[in-house]
Coordinates of C-alpha atoms in Angstrom, one line a residue:
M1 CA 12.1 20.0 -9.4
R2 CA 13.5 16.6 -8.4
W3 CA 13.6 13.5 -10.6
I4 CA 15.2 10.0 -10.6
E5 CA 17.5 9.1 -13.7
V6 CA 17.5 5.5 -14.7
E7 CA 20.2 4.4 -17.1
P8 CA 20.6 1.0 -18.8
A9 CA 22.7 -1.3 -16.6
G10 CA 22.2 -4.8 -18.0
P11 CA 20.8 -7.7 -15.8
L12 CA 20.1 -7.0 -12.2
N13 CA 21.5 -9.7 -9.9
G14 CA 21.7 -10.0 -6.2
C15 CA 19.7 -10.0 -2.9
V16 CA 17.4 -7.4 -1.4
H17 CA 16.2 -7.4 2.2
I18 CA 12.4 -6.5 2.3
P19 CA 11.3 -3.9 4.8
G20 CA 8.1 -4.0 6.8
S21 CA 4.7 -3.6 5.0
K22 CA 3.8 0.0 4.3
N23 CA 0.0 -0.7 4.2
S24 CA 0.2 -2.8 7.4
S25 CA 2.3 -0.2 9.2
L26 CA -0.2 2.6 8.6
A27 CA -3.0 0.6 10.2
L28 CA -0.7 -0.6 13.1
L29 CA 0.4 3.0 14.0
A30 CA -3.3 4.2 14.1
A31 CA -4.4 1.0 15.9
A32 CA -1.8 1.8 18.7
S33 CA -4.2 4.7 19.7
L34 CA -6.6 2.0 21.1
A35 CA -4.0 1.0 23.7
D36 CA -3.8 2.0 27.3
G37 CA -0.1 1.5 27.7
L38 CA 3.2 1.9 25.7
V39 CA 3.3 0.1 22.4
T40 CA 6.6 -0.9 20.5
L41 CA 6.5 -1.7 16.7
E42 CA 9.4 -3.3 15.0
G43 CA 10.1 -3.2 11.2
I44 CA 8.1 0.0 10.5
P45 CA 9.6 1.5 7.4
N46 CA 11.1 5.0 7.5
I47 CA 8.9 6.4 4.8
D48 CA 7.1 9.7 4.3
D49 CA 3.6 8.3 5.2
V50 CA 5.0 7.2 8.5
K51 CA 6.5 10.6 9.1
L52 CA 3.2 12.1 8.4
I53 CA 1.5 9.9 11.0
A54 CA 4.1 11.2 13.5
Q55 CA 3.0 14.7 12.8
I56 CA -0.6 13.8 13.2
G57 CA 0.2 12.0 16.5
K58 CA 1.9 15.1 17.8
D59 CA -1.2 17.2 17.1
I60 CA -3.5 14.8 19.1
G61 CA -1.1 13.9 21.9
L62 CA 0.1 10.5 20.6
T63 CA 3.9 10.4 21.2
I64 CA 5.7 8.6 18.5
T65 CA 9.5 7.9 18.9
R66 CA 11.8 6.2 16.6
R67 CA 14.8 4.6 18.4
P68 CA 18.3 4.3 17.0
S69 CA 17.6 0.6 16.6
G70 CA 14.7 1.4 14.2
E71 CA 11.9 0.3 16.5
I72 CA 9.1 2.8 17.0
V73 CA 7.7 3.4 20.5
L74 CA 4.2 4.9 20.9
D75 CA 2.6 6.4 23.9
P76 CA -1.2 6.8 23.6
R77 CA -1.9 7.5 27.2
Y78 CA -2.0 11.3 26.7
I79 CA -4.1 11.6 23.6
H80 CA -6.2 14.6 24.2
S81 CA -7.8 15.3 20.9
A82 CA -9.7 13.2 18.2
I83 CA -9.6 15.9 15.6
I84 CA -7.3 15.0 12.7
D85 CA -6.3 18.0 10.7
P86 CA -7.9 17.9 7.2
G87 CA -4.8 19.0 5.5
K88 CA -2.6 16.2 6.9
A89 CA -5.4 13.7 6.5
S90 CA -5.8 14.4 2.9
A91 CA -2.1 13.8 2.2
Y92 CA -2.5 10.0 2.7
R93 CA -5.1 7.3 2.4
A94 CA -4.9 5.6 5.7
S95 CA -6.0 8.6 7.8
Y96 CA -9.4 7.0 8.0
Y97 CA -7.9 4.5 10.4
F98 CA -7.9 7.1 13.1
A99 CA -11.8 7.2 12.9
G100 CA -12.1 3.6 14.0
A101 CA -9.1 3.7 16.5
L102 CA -10.2 6.8 18.3
L103 CA -14.1 6.5 18.2
A104 CA -14.5 4.2 21.3
K105 CA -12.2 6.5 23.4
F106 CA -13.6 9.7 22.6
G107 CA -17.1 9.2 21.2
R108 CA -16.5 11.8 18.5
V109 CA -13.9 11.9 15.7
T110 CA -13.3 14.5 13.0
V111 CA -11.1 13.4 10.1
G112 CA -10.3 14.9 6.7
F113 CA -11.2 13.1 3.7
P114 CA -8.5 10.4 2.7
G115 CA -5.9 11.3 0.1
G116 CA -2.7 9.4 -1.0
D117 CA -2.7 7.9 -4.4
N118 CA -5.6 9.1 -6.5
F119 CA -7.3 6.5 -8.6
V120 CA -10.3 9.0 -9.3
S121 CA -11.8 8.1 -6.1
R122 CA -11.3 5.8 -3.0
P123 CA -14.8 5.3 -1.6
I124 CA -15.3 5.1 2.1
D125 CA -18.9 4.1 2.2
Q126 CA -18.2 0.6 3.6
H127 CA -16.2 2.3 6.4
M128 CA -19.1 4.4 7.2
K129 CA -21.5 1.6 7.0
A130 CA -19.5 -0.2 9.6
F131 CA -19.5 2.7 12.0
Q132 CA -23.3 3.2 11.6
A133 CA -23.9 -0.4 12.3
L134 CA -22.1 0.0 15.5
G135 CA -24.3 2.8 16.5
A136 CA -22.4 5.9 15.2
T137 CA -23.7 8.8 13.2
V138 CA -21.8 10.1 10.3
E139 CA -21.8 13.8 9.2
F140 CA -20.1 15.0 6.0
R141 CA -18.7 18.4 5.8
E142 CA -16.8 20.1 2.8
D143 CA -13.3 18.9 3.6
H144 CA -13.9 16.4 6.5
Y145 CA -16.4 14.2 8.2
I146 CA -17.5 13.7 11.8
V147 CA -18.2 10.2 13.3
E148 CA -20.0 10.3 16.7
A149 CA -21.3 7.7 19.1
K150 CA -22.2 7.9 22.8
T151 CA -21.8 4.1 22.9
L152 CA -20.5 1.5 20.4
R153 CA -22.4 -1.7 20.5
G154 CA -21.6 -4.9 18.6
A155 CA -23.4 -5.7 15.5
D156 CA -23.5 -7.9 12.4
I157 CA -21.9 -6.1 9.5
Y158 CA -22.2 -7.3 6.0
F159 CA -19.8 -5.6 3.6
D160 CA -21.2 -5.1 0.1
T161 CA -17.7 -5.5 -1.4
V162 CA -14.5 -7.0 -0.2
T163 CA -12.4 -4.1 1.2
S164 CA -9.2 -4.4 3.3
G165 CA -9.4 -0.9 4.6
A166 CA -13.0 -1.1 5.8
T167 CA -12.4 -4.5 7.3
I168 CA -9.6 -3.1 9.3
N169 CA -11.4 0.0 10.4
A170 CA -14.4 -2.1 11.5
I171 CA -12.2 -4.1 13.7
L172 CA -10.6 -1.1 15.3
A173 CA -14.0 0.3 16.1
A174 CA -15.4 -3.0 17.3
V175 CA -12.5 -3.9 19.6
R176 CA -13.7 -1.8 22.4
A177 CA -17.4 -1.7 21.5
Q178 CA -19.9 -3.5 23.9
G179 CA -20.7 -7.0 23.0
R180 CA -20.0 -9.1 20.0
T181 CA -19.4 -7.9 16.3
N182 CA -19.5 -10.2 13.3
L183 CA -17.9 -9.1 10.0
Y184 CA -19.2 -10.9 6.9
H185 CA -17.6 -10.8 3.5
A186 CA -14.5 -9.6 5.3
A187 CA -11.2 -9.1 3.5
V188 CA -8.6 -11.8 4.1
D189 CA -5.4 -9.8 3.3
P190 CA -2.2 -10.4 5.3
E191 CA -2.5 -6.8 6.5
V192 CA -5.9 -7.6 8.1
V193 CA -4.3 -10.6 9.8
D194 CA -1.4 -8.6 11.0
T195 CA -3.6 -5.9 12.5
A196 CA -5.7 -8.4 14.4
A197 CA -2.6 -10.2 15.6
F198 CA -1.3 -6.9 16.9
L199 CA -4.4 -6.0 18.7
N200 CA -4.9 -9.5 20.2
G201 CA -1.4 -9.2 21.6
L202 CA -2.7 -6.2 23.4
G203 CA -5.6 -8.0 24.9
A204 CA -8.3 -7.8 22.2
R205 CA -10.5 -10.8 21.3
I206 CA -10.5 -11.1 17.6
Y207 CA -11.3 -14.4 15.9
G208 CA -11.2 -15.6 12.3
A209 CA -8.9 -13.0 10.8
G210 CA -7.7 -14.4 7.5
T211 CA -11.3 -15.8 6.7
D212 CA -14.2 -14.0 5.3
R213 CA -15.9 -14.1 8.7
I214 CA -14.4 -12.3 11.6
R215 CA -15.8 -12.2 15.1
I216 CA -14.8 -9.5 17.7
E217 CA -15.7 -9.7 21.3
G218 CA -15.5 -6.2 22.8
V219 CA -13.2 -5.5 25.7
P220 CA -13.1 -2.4 28.0
Y221 CA -9.3 -1.7 27.7
L222 CA -6.2 -2.8 25.9
N223 CA -2.7 -3.2 27.4
G224 CA 0.5 -2.1 25.9
G225 CA 2.8 -4.6 24.0
R226 CA 5.2 -5.3 21.3
H227 CA 4.7 -6.4 17.7
T228 CA 6.8 -6.8 14.4
V229 CA 5.1 -5.8 11.3
I230 CA 4.9 -8.4 8.4
P231 CA 7.2 -7.9 5.3
D232 CA 6.1 -5.8 2.4
R233 CA 4.8 -8.3 -0.2
L234 CA 4.3 -5.4 -2.7
V235 CA 7.9 -4.1 -2.5
A236 CA 9.1 -7.8 -2.8
G237 CA 6.9 -8.4 -5.9
A238 CA 8.4 -5.4 -7.7
F239 CA 11.9 -6.6 -7.1
L240 CA 11.1 -10.1 -8.4
M241 CA 9.7 -8.5 -11.6
S242 CA 13.0 -6.6 -12.0
A243 CA 14.8 -9.8 -12.6
G244 CA 12.5 -10.6 -15.5
I245 CA 12.5 -7.1 -17.2
T246 CA 16.4 -7.0 -17.0
G247 CA 17.3 -10.6 -17.7
G248 CA 18.9 -11.3 -14.3
T249 CA 18.4 -13.2 -11.0
V250 CA 17.0 -11.5 -7.9
T251 CA 16.4 -12.9 -4.4
V252 CA 14.1 -11.2 -2.0
K253 CA 14.8 -12.0 1.7
D254 CA 12.8 -11.6 4.9
V255 CA 9.5 -12.3 3.2
I256 CA 6.6 -14.6 3.7
P257 CA 6.3 -16.5 0.3
E258 CA 2.7 -17.5 1.0
H259 CA 1.7 -13.8 0.8
L260 CA 3.0 -13.7 -2.8
G261 CA 1.5 -16.9 -4.0
A262 CA -0.5 -15.3 -6.9
C263 CA 2.5 -13.1 -7.8
I264 CA 4.8 -16.2 -7.9
A265 CA 2.3 -18.1 -10.0
K266 CA 1.9 -15.3 -12.6
L267 CA 5.6 -14.6 -12.9
S268 CA 6.1 -18.4 -13.5
E269 CA 3.4 -18.2 -16.2
A270 CA 5.3 -15.2 -17.8
G271 CA 8.5 -17.3 -18.1
L272 CA 10.5 -16.6 -14.9
E273 CA 12.0 -19.5 -13.0
M274 CA 10.7 -19.2 -9.4
K275 CA 12.2 -20.9 -6.2
W276 CA 11.3 -20.2 -2.7
D277 CA 12.0 -21.4 0.9
E278 CA 10.7 -20.4 4.3
N279 CA 11.7 -16.7 4.1
S280 CA 13.1 -16.0 0.6
I281 CA 12.1 -16.0 -3.0
T282 CA 14.4 -16.0 -6.0
A283 CA 13.3 -15.0 -9.5
R284 CA 15.7 -16.1 -12.5
S285 CA 15.1 -15.0 -16.0
T286 CA 15.1 -17.6 -18.7
G287 CA 15.8 -15.0 -21.4
Q288 CA 12.2 -14.7 -22.6
I289 CA 9.1 -13.1 -21.2
R290 CA 5.9 -14.7 -22.2
A291 CA 2.7 -12.9 -23.0
T292 CA 0.0 -13.6 -20.4
R293 CA -3.3 -12.4 -19.0
V294 CA -3.4 -10.8 -15.6
R295 CA -6.5 -9.9 -13.5
A296 CA -5.8 -7.8 -10.5
T297 CA -8.3 -8.5 -7.6
M298 CA -8.4 -8.7 -4.0
Y299 CA -6.1 -11.1 -2.0
P300 CA -5.3 -14.0 -2.4
G301 CA -5.7 -13.0 -6.1
F302 CA -3.1 -10.9 -8.0
A303 CA -2.6 -7.7 -6.1
T304 CA -3.8 -4.5 -7.6
D305 CA -0.6 -2.8 -6.3
L306 CA 1.5 -5.2 -8.5
Q307 CA -0.6 -4.6 -11.6
Q308 CA 1.3 -1.5 -12.5
P309 CA 5.0 -2.9 -12.4
M310 CA 3.6 -6.1 -14.1
T311 CA 2.5 -3.9 -17.0
A312 CA 6.0 -2.7 -17.4
L313 CA 7.3 -6.4 -17.5
L314 CA 4.7 -7.4 -20.0
T315 CA 5.8 -4.6 -22.5
Q316 CA 8.8 -6.9 -23.0
A317 CA 6.8 -10.1 -23.8
K318 CA 6.2 -10.7 -27.5
G319 CA 2.5 -11.0 -28.3
K320 CA -0.5 -9.5 -26.7
S321 CA -1.0 -9.5 -22.9
I322 CA -4.1 -8.3 -21.2
V323 CA -4.0 -6.7 -17.7
T324 CA -7.5 -6.3 -16.1
E325 CA -7.9 -4.1 -13.0
R326 CA -10.9 -5.2 -10.8
V327 CA -10.1 -3.3 -7.7
Y328 CA -9.6 0.3 -9.1
P329 CA -10.7 0.2 -12.7
N330 CA -9.2 3.6 -13.5
R331 CA -5.8 2.6 -12.3
F332 CA -4.1 3.2 -15.5
N333 CA -2.3 6.5 -15.1
H334 CA 1.0 4.8 -15.9
V335 CA 0.0 3.8 -19.3
P336 CA 0.3 7.2 -21.0
Q337 CA 3.8 7.4 -19.5
L338 CA 4.8 4.0 -20.9
R339 CA 3.5 5.0 -24.3
R340 CA 5.9 8.0 -24.1
M341 CA 8.6 5.5 -23.8
G342 CA 7.4 3.6 -26.9
A343 CA 5.1 0.9 -25.5
E344 CA 2.0 0.1 -27.5
I345 CA -0.8 -0.2 -25.0
E346 CA -4.5 0.4 -25.4
V347 CA -6.9 0.8 -22.4
R348 CA -10.5 -0.2 -22.9
G349 CA -12.7 -0.1 -19.9
E350 CA -11.0 -1.9 -17.0
S351 CA -8.4 -3.5 -19.2
A352 CA -5.1 -2.7 -20.7
F353 CA -4.1 -4.5 -24.0
I354 CA -0.4 -4.7 -24.3
H355 CA 1.3 -5.4 -27.6
G356 CA 4.7 -6.3 -26.3
G357 CA 8.2 -6.8 -27.7
R358 CA 8.6 -3.3 -28.8
P359 CA 11.8 -1.7 -27.6
L360 CA 11.4 1.2 -25.0
V361 CA 13.2 4.4 -25.3
G362 CA 14.1 6.7 -22.3
D363 CA 12.1 9.9 -21.9
W364 CA 10.7 12.3 -19.3
V365 CA 7.9 10.6 -17.5
H366 CA 5.8 11.4 -14.4
A367 CA 5.0 9.0 -11.5
T368 CA 1.3 9.7 -10.3
D369 CA 1.5 7.2 -7.4
V370 CA 4.0 5.0 -5.7
R371 CA 3.3 1.8 -7.8
A372 CA 3.2 3.9 -11.0
G373 CA 6.6 5.1 -10.0
T374 CA 7.9 1.6 -9.5
C375 CA 6.5 0.7 -13.0
L376 CA 8.4 3.5 -14.5
V377 CA 11.7 2.5 -12.8
L378 CA 11.2 -1.0 -14.2
A379 CA 10.6 0.4 -17.7
G380 CA 13.6 2.6 -17.4
L381 CA 15.8 -0.4 -16.5
A382 CA 14.7 -2.0 -19.9
A383 CA 14.8 1.2 -22.0
E384 CA 17.4 2.4 -24.4
G385 CA 18.9 5.7 -23.1
C386 CA 18.2 7.7 -20.0
T387 CA 14.7 7.7 -18.3
R388 CA 13.9 10.6 -16.1
I389 CA 11.1 10.2 -13.6
T390 CA 9.4 13.1 -12.0
G391 CA 6.9 12.7 -9.0
V392 CA 9.7 11.3 -6.8
E393 CA 7.6 12.1 -3.7
H394 CA 5.2 9.2 -4.5
L395 CA 8.1 6.8 -4.5
E396 CA 9.3 8.1 -1.2
R397 CA 5.9 7.4 0.2
G398 CA 6.3 3.7 -0.3
Y399 CA 10.1 3.0 -0.3
E400 CA 12.6 3.7 2.4
D401 CA 15.4 3.9 -0.1
V402 CA 14.3 3.0 -3.6
I403 CA 17.6 4.2 -5.2
G404 CA 19.8 2.4 -2.8
S405 CA 17.9 -0.8 -3.1
F406 CA 18.0 -1.0 -6.9
R407 CA 21.7 0.0 -6.8
A408 CA 22.5 -2.8 -4.7
L409 CA 21.4 -5.1 -7.4
G410 CA 23.6 -3.3 -10.0
A411 CA 21.0 -0.8 -11.3
K412 CA 22.1 2.8 -12.4
L413 CA 19.7 5.1 -10.5
S414 CA 20.5 8.6 -9.2
L415 CA 18.5 11.4 -7.6
H416 CA 18.6 14.9 -9.2
E417 CA 17.2 18.3 -8.1
G418 CA 17.2 21.7 -9.9
E419 CA 16.0 23.5 -12.9
T420 CA 16.2 22.2 -16.4
E421 CA 15.1 23.1 -19.8
R422 CA 12.7 20.3 -19.5
D423 CA 10.9 21.6 -16.4
G424 CA 7.9 22.8 -18.3
R425 CA 7.5 19.7 -20.2
A426 CA 7.8 17.5 -17.1
A427 CA 5.5 19.6 -15.1
G428 CA 2.9 19.4 -17.9
M429 CA 2.8 15.7 -17.5
A430 CA 1.5 15.9 -13.9

């Protein structure tokens, strides 16, 4: 068993350089399959999800090489298969991007059902709706699905709900379809814009990314090219929250403040002093966290991936806070773990009611997904005594070096491995 130990260390202070976006990187790496030449991506974080994509790439003939400089070079010219191993596909959510990226080239793609963080279910119906609108058929099997189309033709696609993943997948499939595709009720997330910018750099013709209507004019081929991934707004937001929960001052650098507008506003509302310039944001504790109401929704609203660490921060606010989850209503697996540490939180429907101001006490807790892990690290920083977090693999999916990054701010985090008398108890929390 592996676990992270978090010990009290007082206020966190200092600067953190933010890596490339995990969510954008996963889309870009799959999107590179559409190209007909070499692709170089800069800023891709060295995390477990990216390593898994490299394994999938090896299976299908997509060569992925990380240079000593950190940039990744992809060679899609010798892709020979469009069958994504169900076991590997189920290990991370973004496996579905390979369906959109490979469909135009091969006419038939087999992909295992998406995995990654489990919030009861991650529906892919809007992805399938987009493929079918473009002329594909979809067949569901026990552990995988098959998307097939002799020819993809442009179409008008109206999403029933705002979904970043399905918007990106529809773009991937439409880029090499014949004719024009219009996406309505499209997601406006920075990751959608980043993927479109990357593809346009290769020769795609995508217009309107960043608005709720996107137009794609199909092209017969794409060149190679170079692209730098956007910064990870979700990692940045969590570090800003660490200033509030510990009473310190933290600056995140190499960010795009516009991508964190809702987070900045909500942290200001919660009592932090926020300052920013062109590529950095500073959060300074004023000594008191104020209770507030948070509603997690699609961009440009408050990000669902910041809902969990925000819940940890609000345990320190005197009074009652309410956190409502509108994207994944069941995304409250972190709440029982916070309760183990002494937090008073009640979940009713899609809302968590937090009675804050009660001291947290370190205990054995389990991270069920990457953002829940971030939440528990923040809670551990504010708790009395030592907090031990299992489920380390989830944090490694989203952070290149979570321990080193927090240590650079003065936190006391350490990774441990072995057997302890608490193994059974910790395993039971999974």
